[in-house]
Amino acid sequence: MVVLNKSIPVDKTKLNQCTFKLPQNYNFEIEKIVNTITLNKLKRIAFQFPDGLLRYALIIVDTIKFMCDVEECIILGDVVYGACCVDDTSAYKLNCDILVHFGHSCLVPMNLCKVRCLYVFVDIYIDIEHAIKMIKKIAEERIKLDKKIDVKCNVLKTSNNINYENIKPLDDYFTNENVNIEDKNKEIIHEDDENIKNKDIVLYEKINHQQYENEFSKMAIVGTIQFNAAINVISKKLNIFVPQVKPLSRGEVLGCTSPFLGNKKICIYISDGRFHLESVMIKNTAALFYKYCPFTKKMTREYYDHEKMLANRKKSINKFFSQCKHIGIIYGILGRQGSTKIYRNISDYLKQRDFFVYKITLKEINETILDSLSFCDAFVQISCPRLSIDWGHNYKKPLLNPFEVFNHLDTNTIYEMDYYSKEKSQLWNNY
C-alpha cells in the first residue's frame, strides 16, 4: 500500500532550482511525487507521459533523481492516448516499485494493477475571468437574438413594409471553428439598419442579472481533466450546470465516455483540440457547442456531422452482419485498453450467430496489419471506440467497436459514449 496521506518537508529552494523551466501554470505535483517515493522508500520508478507532456519528461525525471534516493527512473516509450493506456504491466516487467502516470485520471481500479500507480492530473491554471467574459458574450448574443425574434413578431402585426430577409439567426455568424467571439462581432440587426424605420423599437436594452441567470441555466460546462478545477470554479461563479458520468469527475469527459446533458441547450467546452469534445457532441445531438481554448483565448462555435458519421457506421455494420463470416476480435494490449469482459460478451454473441471467431492481440491497429490477416472478413476492435467511429470507413474491411456489435444504429438509436461508465453495466462497456 502506498502512503499518500502523510508529507515530509521538501526543500523548496532545491525544488525551484530544478523545476524553474517547467511552465508555471502547470501543476506537475512534484512535491506529492517526492513525498510518495520518500515515505515508501521506493527505488525503481516508471514514468508515463502523453505526447503533449513528453517535452517536460527529462526535467521531471532529473528533479526526482535529485530530490529522492532512487536507484533508477524509467520513462516508458509507448504512445499514451489516454488513461486506458496506463501501462502497469510494463512497469511490473521492469521490476519497478511504482508507475507515475501524467495527464489522465484513474480508470483502471487500483486493485487490478500489477504495481502501485500514482496519477498526476497536471492541472493547468487558466485566466478564469477571461473565460467567464467569453461565456457571458455567448449569453449576451443569445439574449439579443431572443429579443430580436420577439421584436420581429410584434412588428409584423402592424407593418408589412419591413424586410426581414437579411435577419440571420445567431448561429449563422458562427459557421466555422475559427470564429473569434473576442473580436468585434456583426450584430444580427444594427440600430441604423436601413430596413428598420421604427426608431421606437429598442433592440439593445441593458442586459440585467436575471437575464444572464436565465441564459446560464440553459448551459452546461465540461472539459478535460487538466481544466477540471477551472471548470468547477466557473460553474460556481455563473451557476452553470456541470454534468457527470461516474467514475469520472464532475465535468470531465473522455474521447469514449461523456455525460448526458439533459435539456441543456448550450454546452461550453474548456480545452484545446476536438477529440474529447466530439465525444460529448456524438452523445448529445440536440445541443449547441462552443469551445473555449485557454491557450489562444478564443471561443469558437463547433459542429459535428452526425448524419455522415451514422451513415458511415451503418454501412460498415450492415456489411459486417450480411457479408462476413470470419471475424477477428482485436484485443488491445496498449496499456489497459483491452477488456476480458467485453471480449467474452462479443465472442459469445457472435458464436451464437454462427460466426467464426479469432482472438487477435495488437498494440496498434493499422490497415497494413489488418490486410495481412486475410482469413478474417471483418474485425471488432476492443481498443478505442473512436478508432472505428473516426477512421473505420477508411478500412477495406468492416472495423466495428463493441457498441456497434450490439447496436445496429436503428433510426432511434442514441450513439452512447459510455465505454467507461459505471452508471449502467452494458454488454459493450467496461464495468
PDB file of C-alpha atoms in Angstrom, residues 65-353:
ATOM      1  CA  LYS A  65      16.610  11.822  -9.125  1.00  0.00           C
ATOM      2  CA  PHE A  66      17.982  14.925  -7.417  1.00  0.00           C
ATOM      3  CA  MET A  67      15.325  15.141  -4.693  1.00  0.00           C
ATOM      4  CA  CYS A  68      14.906  11.430  -3.899  1.00  0.00           C
ATOM      5  CA  ASP A  69      17.134   8.485  -3.053  1.00  0.00           C
ATOM      6  CA  VAL A  70      16.206   6.351  -6.069  1.00  0.00           C
ATOM      7  CA  GLU A  71      18.169   3.751  -7.988  1.00  0.00           C
ATOM      8  CA  GLU A  72      16.613   4.141 -11.423  1.00  0.00           C
ATOM      9  CA  CYS A  73      13.967   6.156 -13.253  1.00  0.00           C
ATOM     10  CA  ILE A  74      12.476   4.736 -16.454  1.00  0.00           C
ATOM     11  CA  ILE A  75      10.372   6.640 -18.997  1.00  0.00           C
ATOM     12  CA  LEU A  76       8.001   4.253 -20.783  1.00  0.00           C
ATOM     13  CA  GLY A  77       8.163   4.945 -24.509  1.00  0.00           C
ATOM     14  CA  ASP A  78       4.897   3.544 -25.868  1.00  0.00           C
ATOM     15  CA  VAL A  79       2.405   6.128 -27.066  1.00  0.00           C
ATOM     16  CA  VAL A  80      -0.181   7.224 -24.483  1.00  0.00           C
ATOM     17  CA  TYR A  81      -3.576   8.118 -25.967  1.00  0.00           C
ATOM     18  CA  GLY A  82      -5.454   8.241 -22.679  1.00  0.00           C
ATOM     19  CA  ALA A  83      -5.897   6.813 -19.196  1.00  0.00           C
ATOM     20  CA  CYS A  84      -6.749   3.471 -20.814  1.00  0.00           C
ATOM     21  CA  CYS A  85      -3.079   3.233 -21.824  1.00  0.00           C
ATOM     22  CA  VAL A  86      -1.781   3.107 -18.250  1.00  0.00           C
ATOM     23  CA  ASP A  87       0.996   0.521 -18.557  1.00  0.00           C
ATOM     24  CA  ASP A  88       1.360  -1.094 -15.155  1.00  0.00           C
ATOM     25  CA  THR A  89       2.210  -4.371 -16.909  1.00  0.00           C
ATOM     26  CA  SER A  90       5.396  -2.956 -18.443  1.00  0.00           C
ATOM     27  CA  ALA A  91       6.311  -1.303 -15.147  1.00  0.00           C
ATOM     28  CA  TYR A  92       5.870  -4.677 -13.443  1.00  0.00           C
ATOM     29  CA  LYS A  93       8.032  -6.463 -16.019  1.00  0.00           C
ATOM     30  CA  LEU A  94      10.735  -3.829 -15.497  1.00  0.00           C
ATOM     31  CA  ASN A  95      10.624  -4.586 -11.756  1.00  0.00           C
ATOM     32  CA  CYS A  96       9.536  -1.045 -10.898  1.00  0.00           C
ATOM     33  CA  ASP A  97       8.090  -0.189  -7.493  1.00  0.00           C
ATOM     34  CA  ILE A  98       5.634   2.406  -8.794  1.00  0.00           C
ATOM     35  CA  LEU A  99       4.258   3.875 -12.022  1.00  0.00           C
ATOM     36  CA  VAL A 100       3.724   7.642 -12.122  1.00  0.00           C
ATOM     37  CA  HIS A 101       1.168   8.400 -14.853  1.00  0.00           C
ATOM     38  CA  PHE A 102       0.772  12.012 -16.004  1.00  0.00           C
ATOM     39  CA  GLY A 103      -2.125  13.790 -17.666  1.00  0.00           C
ATOM     40  CA  HIS A 104      -5.083  11.496 -17.005  1.00  0.00           C
ATOM     41  CA  SER A 105      -7.462  10.410 -14.271  1.00  0.00           C
ATOM     42  CA  CYS A 106      -7.689   6.880 -12.920  1.00  0.00           C
ATOM     43  CA  LEU A 107      -9.829   4.488 -14.985  1.00  0.00           C
ATOM     44  CA  VAL A 108      -8.359   1.097 -14.110  1.00  0.00           C
ATOM     45  CA  PRO A 109      -9.140   0.089 -10.488  1.00  0.00           C
ATOM     46  CA  MET A 110      -6.006   0.177  -8.331  1.00  0.00           C
ATOM     47  CA  ASN A 111      -6.567  -3.348  -7.033  1.00  0.00           C
ATOM     48  CA  LEU A 112      -6.282  -4.679 -10.591  1.00  0.00           C
ATOM     49  CA  CYS A 113      -2.928  -3.022 -11.294  1.00  0.00           C
ATOM     50  CA  LYS A 114       0.232  -5.092 -11.044  1.00  0.00           C
ATOM     51  CA  VAL A 115       2.266  -2.276  -9.464  1.00  0.00           C
ATOM     52  CA  ARG A 116       1.450   0.796  -7.422  1.00  0.00           C
ATOM     53  CA  CYS A 117       0.172   3.651  -9.561  1.00  0.00           C
ATOM     54  CA  LEU A 118       0.249   7.363  -8.849  1.00  0.00           C
ATOM     55  CA  TYR A 119      -1.839   9.627 -11.099  1.00  0.00           C
ATOM     56  CA  VAL A 120      -0.868  13.248 -11.698  1.00  0.00           C
ATOM     57  CA  PHE A 121      -3.703  15.107 -13.444  1.00  0.00           C
ATOM     58  CA  VAL A 122      -1.482  18.087 -14.344  1.00  0.00           C
ATOM     59  CA  ASP A 123      -3.922  20.866 -13.509  1.00  0.00           C
ATOM     60  CA  ILE A 124      -3.459  23.791 -15.865  1.00  0.00           C
ATOM     61  CA  TYR A 125      -4.235  27.200 -14.400  1.00  0.00           C
ATOM     62  CA  ILE A 126      -6.044  29.470 -16.827  1.00  0.00           C
ATOM     63  CA  ASP A 127      -7.374  33.020 -16.999  1.00  0.00           C
ATOM     64  CA  ILE A 128     -10.745  32.239 -15.457  1.00  0.00           C
ATOM     65  CA  GLU A 129     -12.009  35.816 -15.648  1.00  0.00           C
ATOM     66  CA  HIS A 130     -11.389  35.882 -19.391  1.00  0.00           C
ATOM     67  CA  ALA A 131     -13.200  32.557 -19.832  1.00  0.00           C
ATOM     68  CA  ILE A 132     -16.154  33.963 -17.894  1.00  0.00           C
ATOM     69  CA  LYS A 133     -16.129  37.073 -20.088  1.00  0.00           C
ATOM     70  CA  MET A 134     -16.326  34.895 -23.215  1.00  0.00           C
ATOM     71  CA  ILE A 135     -19.168  32.806 -21.781  1.00  0.00           C
ATOM     72  CA  LYS A 136     -21.056  35.997 -20.954  1.00  0.00           C
ATOM     73  CA  LYS A 137     -20.639  37.126 -24.557  1.00  0.00           C
ATOM     74  CA  ILE A 138     -22.401  33.963 -25.697  1.00  0.00           C
ATOM     75  CA  ALA A 139     -25.189  34.631 -23.199  1.00  0.00           C
ATOM     76  CA  GLU A 140     -25.492  38.215 -24.455  1.00  0.00           C
ATOM     77  CA  GLU A 141     -25.763  37.103 -28.077  1.00  0.00           C
ATOM     78  CA  ARG A 142     -28.442  34.552 -27.201  1.00  0.00           C
ATOM     79  CA  ILE A 143     -30.390  37.150 -25.223  1.00  0.00           C
ATOM     80  CA  LYS A 144     -30.172  39.669 -28.078  1.00  0.00           C
ATOM     81  CA  LEU A 145     -31.295  37.022 -30.536  1.00  0.00           C
ATOM     82  CA  ASP A 146     -34.340  36.221 -28.401  1.00  0.00           C
ATOM     83  CA  LYS A 147     -35.195  39.925 -28.201  1.00  0.00           C
ATOM     84  CA  LYS A 148     -34.939  40.399 -31.937  1.00  0.00           C
ATOM     85  CA  ILE A 149     -37.166  37.446 -32.630  1.00  0.00           C
ATOM     86  CA  ASP A 150     -39.753  38.914 -30.245  1.00  0.00           C
ATOM     87  CA  VAL A 151     -39.473  42.330 -31.918  1.00  0.00           C
ATOM     88  CA  LYS A 152     -39.868  40.796 -35.360  1.00  0.00           C
ATOM     89  CA  CYS A 153     -43.060  39.010 -34.341  1.00  0.00           C
ATOM     90  CA  ASN A 154     -44.550  42.161 -32.815  1.00  0.00           C
ATOM     91  CA  VAL A 155     -43.724  44.435 -35.757  1.00  0.00           C
ATOM     92  CA  LEU A 156     -45.143  42.107 -38.371  1.00  0.00           C
ATOM     93  CA  LYS A 157     -48.550  42.552 -36.830  1.00  0.00           C
ATOM     94  CA  THR A 158     -48.537  46.281 -37.599  1.00  0.00           C
ATOM     95  CA  SER A 159     -46.468  46.662 -40.741  1.00  0.00           C
ATOM     96  CA  ASN A 160     -45.867  44.703 -43.907  1.00  0.00           C
ATOM     97  CA  ASN A 161     -43.244  47.109 -45.248  1.00  0.00           C
ATOM     98  CA  ILE A 162     -40.252  45.895 -43.236  1.00  0.00           C
ATOM     99  CA  ASN A 163     -37.978  43.400 -44.990  1.00  0.00           C
ATOM    100  CA  TYR A 164     -36.571  40.788 -42.638  1.00  0.00           C
ATOM    101  CA  GLU A 165     -34.871  38.645 -45.252  1.00  0.00           C
ATOM    102  CA  ASN A 166     -31.441  39.826 -44.107  1.00  0.00           C
ATOM    103  CA  ILE A 167     -32.034  38.941 -40.487  1.00  0.00           C
ATOM    104  CA  LYS A 168     -29.979  35.846 -39.662  1.00  0.00           C
ATOM    105  CA  PRO A 169     -30.089  33.573 -36.642  1.00  0.00           C
ATOM    106  CA  LEU A 170     -27.081  33.883 -34.348  1.00  0.00           C
ATOM    107  CA  ASP A 171     -25.653  30.548 -35.461  1.00  0.00           C
ATOM    108  CA  ASP A 172     -25.065  31.887 -38.981  1.00  0.00           C
ATOM    109  CA  TYR A 173     -22.322  34.065 -37.578  1.00  0.00           C
ATOM    110  CA  PHE A 174     -20.502  31.029 -36.168  1.00  0.00           C
ATOM    111  CA  THR A 175     -20.147  28.976 -39.323  1.00  0.00           C
ATOM    112  CA  ASN A 176     -16.626  27.706 -38.752  1.00  0.00           C
ATOM    113  CA  GLU A 177     -14.453  26.816 -35.824  1.00  0.00           C
ATOM    114  CA  ASN A 178     -12.103  29.767 -36.350  1.00  0.00           C
ATOM    115  CA  VAL A 179     -14.605  32.471 -35.456  1.00  0.00           C
ATOM    116  CA  ASN A 180     -13.295  34.512 -32.541  1.00  0.00           C
ATOM    117  CA  ILE A 181     -16.019  35.871 -30.295  1.00  0.00           C
ATOM    118  CA  GLU A 182     -13.408  38.075 -28.696  1.00  0.00           C
ATOM    119  CA  ASP A 183     -13.269  40.093 -31.921  1.00  0.00           C
ATOM    120  CA  LYS A 184     -15.982  42.629 -32.803  1.00  0.00           C
ATOM    121  CA  ASN A 185     -18.976  40.630 -34.000  1.00  0.00           C
ATOM    122  CA  LYS A 186     -21.516  41.515 -36.612  1.00  0.00           C
ATOM    123  CA  GLU A 187     -24.807  42.314 -34.960  1.00  0.00           C
ATOM    124  CA  ILE A 188     -27.905  40.473 -36.112  1.00  0.00           C
ATOM    125  CA  ILE A 189     -29.695  43.777 -36.624  1.00  0.00           C
ATOM    126  CA  HIS A 190     -27.892  47.105 -36.351  1.00  0.00           C
ATOM    127  CA  GLU A 191     -29.754  50.044 -34.912  1.00  0.00           C
ATOM    128  CA  ASP A 192     -29.138  52.009 -38.120  1.00  0.00           C
ATOM    129  CA  ASP A 193     -30.150  49.169 -40.455  1.00  0.00           C
ATOM    130  CA  GLU A 194     -31.899  50.710 -43.464  1.00  0.00           C
ATOM    131  CA  ASN A 195     -34.706  48.186 -43.103  1.00  0.00           C
ATOM    132  CA  ILE A 196     -35.548  49.366 -39.601  1.00  0.00           C
ATOM    133  CA  LYS A 197     -37.678  52.507 -39.803  1.00  0.00           C
ATOM    134  CA  ASN A 198     -39.333  52.367 -36.394  1.00  0.00           C
ATOM    135  CA  LYS A 199     -36.838  54.015 -34.039  1.00  0.00           C
ATOM    136  CA  ASP A 200     -39.127  53.278 -31.089  1.00  0.00           C
ATOM    137  CA  ILE A 201     -38.068  49.645 -31.223  1.00  0.00           C
ATOM    138  CA  VAL A 202     -35.428  49.169 -28.525  1.00  0.00           C
ATOM    139  CA  LEU A 203     -33.169  46.296 -29.545  1.00  0.00           C
ATOM    140  CA  TYR A 204     -30.259  46.760 -27.188  1.00  0.00           C
ATOM    141  CA  GLU A 205     -31.580  47.334 -23.720  1.00  0.00           C
ATOM    142  CA  LYS A 206     -29.136  46.804 -20.915  1.00  0.00           C
ATOM    143  CA  ILE A 207     -28.990  43.131 -20.059  1.00  0.00           C
ATOM    144  CA  ASN A 208     -29.874  42.596 -16.418  1.00  0.00           C
ATOM    145  CA  HIS A 209     -28.697  39.978 -13.928  1.00  0.00           C
ATOM    146  CA  GLN A 210     -31.857  37.894 -14.224  1.00  0.00           C
ATOM    147  CA  GLN A 211     -31.480  37.626 -17.995  1.00  0.00           C
ATOM    148  CA  TYR A 212     -27.936  36.355 -17.559  1.00  0.00           C
ATOM    149  CA  GLU A 213     -29.134  33.857 -14.957  1.00  0.00           C
ATOM    150  CA  ASN A 214     -31.852  32.596 -17.287  1.00  0.00           C
ATOM    151  CA  GLU A 215     -29.338  32.082 -20.081  1.00  0.00           C
ATOM    152  CA  PHE A 216     -26.753  30.397 -17.839  1.00  0.00           C
ATOM    153  CA  SER A 217     -29.461  27.986 -16.652  1.00  0.00           C
ATOM    154  CA  LYS A 218     -29.641  26.644 -20.221  1.00  0.00           C
ATOM    155  CA  MET A 219     -25.916  25.878 -20.288  1.00  0.00           C
ATOM    156  CA  ALA A 220     -23.649  23.013 -19.286  1.00  0.00           C
ATOM    157  CA  ILE A 221     -19.866  23.169 -18.961  1.00  0.00           C
ATOM    158  CA  VAL A 222     -17.374  20.328 -19.475  1.00  0.00           C
ATOM    159  CA  GLY A 223     -13.729  19.760 -20.391  1.00  0.00           C
ATOM    160  CA  THR A 224     -10.666  17.590 -19.938  1.00  0.00           C
ATOM    161  CA  ILE A 225      -9.227  16.696 -16.535  1.00  0.00           C
ATOM    162  CA  GLN A 226      -6.450  19.320 -16.825  1.00  0.00           C
ATOM    163  CA  PHE A 227      -9.038  22.098 -16.657  1.00  0.00           C
ATOM    164  CA  ASN A 228     -11.410  20.450 -14.197  1.00  0.00           C
ATOM    165  CA  ALA A 229     -10.600  22.817 -11.346  1.00  0.00           C
ATOM    166  CA  ALA A 230     -11.249  25.837 -13.589  1.00  0.00           C
ATOM    167  CA  ILE A 231     -14.497  24.313 -14.858  1.00  0.00           C
ATOM    168  CA  ASN A 232     -15.869  23.935 -11.352  1.00  0.00           C
ATOM    169  CA  VAL A 233     -14.838  27.481 -10.378  1.00  0.00           C
ATOM    170  CA  ILE A 234     -16.593  28.901 -13.459  1.00  0.00           C
ATOM    171  CA  SER A 235     -19.645  26.782 -12.704  1.00  0.00           C
ATOM    172  CA  LYS A 236     -19.928  28.216  -9.192  1.00  0.00           C
ATOM    173  CA  LYS A 237     -19.403  31.804 -10.326  1.00  0.00           C
ATOM    174  CA  LEU A 238     -22.018  31.651 -13.096  1.00  0.00           C
ATOM    175  CA  ASN A 239     -24.268  28.914 -11.709  1.00  0.00           C
ATOM    176  CA  ILE A 240     -23.793  26.741 -14.811  1.00  0.00           C
ATOM    177  CA  PHE A 241     -24.663  23.044 -14.696  1.00  0.00           C
ATOM    178  CA  VAL A 242     -21.734  20.612 -14.534  1.00  0.00           C
ATOM    179  CA  PRO A 243     -22.762  17.116 -15.719  1.00  0.00           C
ATOM    180  CA  GLN A 244     -21.077  13.943 -14.541  1.00  0.00           C
ATOM    181  CA  VAL A 245     -20.797  10.343 -15.642  1.00  0.00           C
ATOM    182  CA  LYS A 246     -19.241   8.184 -12.943  1.00  0.00           C
ATOM    183  CA  PRO A 247     -16.454   7.234 -12.288  1.00  0.00           C
ATOM    184  CA  LEU A 248     -15.235  10.447 -13.969  1.00  0.00           C
ATOM    185  CA  SER A 249     -15.070  13.732 -12.072  1.00  0.00           C
ATOM    186  CA  ARG A 250     -17.785  16.377 -12.432  1.00  0.00           C
ATOM    187  CA  GLY A 251     -17.382  17.985 -15.831  1.00  0.00           C
ATOM    188  CA  GLU A 252     -14.714  15.547 -17.029  1.00  0.00           C
ATOM    189  CA  VAL A 253     -15.056  13.980 -20.470  1.00  0.00           C
ATOM    190  CA  LEU A 254     -13.079  11.317 -22.310  1.00  0.00           C
ATOM    191  CA  GLY A 255     -12.929  10.581 -26.002  1.00  0.00           C
ATOM    192  CA  CYS A 256     -15.050   7.487 -25.371  1.00  0.00           C
ATOM    193  CA  THR A 257     -17.062   8.468 -22.279  1.00  0.00           C
ATOM    194  CA  SER A 258     -19.259  11.534 -21.850  1.00  0.00           C
ATOM    195  CA  PRO A 259     -22.241  12.630 -19.755  1.00  0.00           C
ATOM    196  CA  PHE A 260     -25.781  13.256 -20.948  1.00  0.00           C
ATOM    197  CA  LEU A 261     -26.586  16.974 -20.911  1.00  0.00           C
ATOM    198  CA  GLY A 262     -30.307  16.546 -20.346  1.00  0.00           C
ATOM    199  CA  ASN A 263     -32.322  19.554 -21.513  1.00  0.00           C
ATOM    200  CA  LYS A 264     -29.362  21.948 -21.660  1.00  0.00           C
ATOM    201  CA  LYS A 265     -29.314  23.836 -24.955  1.00  0.00           C
ATOM    202  CA  ILE A 266     -25.698  25.019 -24.917  1.00  0.00           C
ATOM    203  CA  CYS A 267     -22.518  23.239 -23.879  1.00  0.00           C
ATOM    204  CA  ILE A 268     -19.286  25.107 -23.142  1.00  0.00           C
ATOM    205  CA  TYR A 269     -16.147  23.006 -23.562  1.00  0.00           C
ATOM    206  CA  ILE A 270     -12.931  24.154 -21.885  1.00  0.00           C
ATOM    207  CA  SER A 271      -9.804  22.725 -23.532  1.00  0.00           C
ATOM    208  CA  ASP A 272      -7.852  22.721 -26.765  1.00  0.00           C
ATOM    209  CA  GLY A 273      -8.441  20.245 -29.592  1.00  0.00           C
ATOM    210  CA  ARG A 274     -11.659  18.477 -30.555  1.00  0.00           C
ATOM    211  CA  PHE A 275     -11.178  14.796 -29.721  1.00  0.00           C
ATOM    212  CA  HIS A 276     -12.803  14.872 -26.279  1.00  0.00           C
ATOM    213  CA  LEU A 277     -15.341  17.486 -27.354  1.00  0.00           C
ATOM    214  CA  GLU A 278     -16.581  15.261 -30.175  1.00  0.00           C
ATOM    215  CA  SER A 279     -17.403  12.574 -27.627  1.00  0.00           C
ATOM    216  CA  VAL A 280     -19.915  14.920 -25.954  1.00  0.00           C
ATOM    217  CA  MET A 281     -21.238  16.044 -29.336  1.00  0.00           C
ATOM    218  CA  ILE A 282     -21.836  12.476 -30.510  1.00  0.00           C
ATOM    219  CA  LYS A 283     -23.881  11.677 -27.405  1.00  0.00           C
ATOM    220  CA  ASN A 284     -25.818  14.971 -27.271  1.00  0.00           C
ATOM    221  CA  THR A 285     -27.062  15.731 -30.760  1.00  0.00           C
ATOM    222  CA  ALA A 286     -29.512  18.492 -29.804  1.00  0.00           C
ATOM    223  CA  ALA A 287     -27.150  20.891 -28.012  1.00  0.00           C
ATOM    224  CA  LEU A 288     -25.112  23.784 -29.411  1.00  0.00           C
ATOM    225  CA  PHE A 289     -21.400  23.535 -28.662  1.00  0.00           C
ATOM    226  CA  TYR A 290     -18.802  26.216 -28.025  1.00  0.00           C
ATOM    227  CA  LYS A 291     -15.127  25.577 -27.332  1.00  0.00           C
ATOM    228  CA  TYR A 292     -13.029  27.922 -25.236  1.00  0.00           C
ATOM    229  CA  CYS A 293      -9.314  27.322 -25.814  1.00  0.00           C
ATOM    230  CA  PRO A 294      -7.375  28.607 -22.775  1.00  0.00           C
ATOM    231  CA  PHE A 295      -4.151  28.852 -24.781  1.00  0.00           C
ATOM    232  CA  THR A 296      -5.432  31.034 -27.624  1.00  0.00           C
ATOM    233  CA  LYS A 297      -8.197  32.622 -25.515  1.00  0.00           C
ATOM    234  CA  LYS A 298     -10.648  32.130 -28.353  1.00  0.00           C
ATOM    235  CA  MET A 299     -14.247  30.947 -28.134  1.00  0.00           C
ATOM    236  CA  THR A 300     -15.413  29.068 -31.234  1.00  0.00           C
ATOM    237  CA  ARG A 301     -18.686  27.505 -32.313  1.00  0.00           C
ATOM    238  CA  GLU A 302     -18.144  23.800 -33.072  1.00  0.00           C
ATOM    239  CA  TYR A 303     -20.082  21.468 -35.378  1.00  0.00           C
ATOM    240  CA  TYR A 304     -20.293  17.719 -35.898  1.00  0.00           C
ATOM    241  CA  ASP A 305     -21.715  15.922 -38.917  1.00  0.00           C
ATOM    242  CA  HIS A 306     -23.846  13.301 -37.177  1.00  0.00           C
ATOM    243  CA  GLU A 307     -25.603  12.208 -40.356  1.00  0.00           C
ATOM    244  CA  LYS A 308     -22.358  11.448 -42.165  1.00  0.00           C
ATOM    245  CA  MET A 309     -20.914   9.573 -39.195  1.00  0.00           C
ATOM    246  CA  LEU A 310     -24.038   7.447 -38.725  1.00  0.00           C
ATOM    247  CA  ALA A 311     -24.244   6.703 -42.453  1.00  0.00           C
ATOM    248  CA  ASN A 312     -20.624   5.513 -42.481  1.00  0.00           C
ATOM    249  CA  ARG A 313     -21.101   3.357 -39.424  1.00  0.00           C
ATOM    250  CA  LYS A 314     -24.388   1.841 -40.635  1.00  0.00           C
ATOM    251  CA  LYS A 315     -22.704   0.899 -43.900  1.00  0.00           C
ATOM    252  CA  SER A 316     -19.949  -0.963 -42.051  1.00  0.00           C
ATOM    253  CA  ILE A 317     -22.385  -2.632 -39.660  1.00  0.00           C
ATOM    254  CA  ASN A 318     -24.671  -3.813 -42.460  1.00  0.00           C
ATOM    255  CA  LYS A 319     -21.732  -5.257 -44.385  1.00  0.00           C
ATOM    256  CA  PHE A 320     -20.419  -6.932 -41.229  1.00  0.00           C
ATOM    257  CA  PHE A 321     -23.647  -8.806 -40.495  1.00  0.00           C
ATOM    258  CA  SER A 322     -24.715  -9.514 -44.088  1.00  0.00           C
ATOM    259  CA  GLN A 323     -21.486 -10.428 -45.884  1.00  0.00           C
ATOM    260  CA  CYS A 324     -18.928 -11.537 -43.278  1.00  0.00           C
ATOM    261  CA  LYS A 325     -18.470 -14.850 -41.508  1.00  0.00           C
ATOM    262  CA  HIS A 326     -14.908 -14.997 -40.139  1.00  0.00           C
ATOM    263  CA  ILE A 327     -14.427 -12.301 -37.520  1.00  0.00           C
ATOM    264  CA  GLY A 328     -11.194 -11.208 -35.876  1.00  0.00           C
ATOM    265  CA  ILE A 329     -11.710  -9.790 -32.389  1.00  0.00           C
ATOM    266  CA  ILE A 330      -8.794  -7.442 -31.732  1.00  0.00           C
ATOM    267  CA  TYR A 331      -7.872  -7.329 -28.055  1.00  0.00           C
ATOM    268  CA  GLY A 332      -5.912  -4.122 -27.464  1.00  0.00           C
ATOM    269  CA  ILE A 333      -2.760  -4.582 -25.413  1.00  0.00           C
ATOM    270  CA  LEU A 334      -1.588  -0.961 -25.457  1.00  0.00           C
ATOM    271  CA  GLY A 335      -1.643  -0.440 -21.720  1.00  0.00           C
ATOM    272  CA  ARG A 336      -5.029  -1.492 -20.379  1.00  0.00           C
ATOM    273  CA  GLN A 337      -7.131  -0.895 -23.488  1.00  0.00           C
ATOM    274  CA  GLY A 338      -8.459  -4.444 -23.749  1.00  0.00           C
ATOM    275  CA  SER A 339     -11.297  -5.804 -21.607  1.00  0.00           C
ATOM    276  CA  THR A 340     -11.823  -9.508 -20.884  1.00  0.00           C
ATOM    277  CA  LYS A 341     -15.471  -8.819 -20.009  1.00  0.00           C
ATOM    278  CA  ILE A 342     -16.174  -7.158 -23.346  1.00  0.00           C
ATOM    279  CA  TYR A 343     -14.230  -9.835 -25.211  1.00  0.00           C
ATOM    280  CA  ARG A 344     -16.322 -12.622 -23.671  1.00  0.00           C
ATOM    281  CA  ASN A 345     -19.567 -10.769 -24.404  1.00  0.00           C
ATOM    282  CA  ILE A 346     -18.672 -10.194 -28.066  1.00  0.00           C
ATOM    283  CA  SER A 347     -17.275 -13.676 -28.588  1.00  0.00           C
ATOM    284  CA  ASP A 348     -20.386 -15.336 -27.130  1.00  0.00           C
ATOM    285  CA  TYR A 349     -22.711 -13.037 -29.081  1.00  0.00           C
ATOM    286  CA  LEU A 350     -21.037 -13.775 -32.421  1.00  0.00           C
ATOM    287  CA  LYS A 351     -20.671 -17.518 -31.844  1.00  0.00           C
ATOM    288  CA  GLN A 352     -24.383 -17.768 -31.047  1.00  0.00           C
ATOM    289  CA  ARG A 353     -24.993 -16.287 -34.500  1.00  0.00           C
TER     290      ARG A 353
END
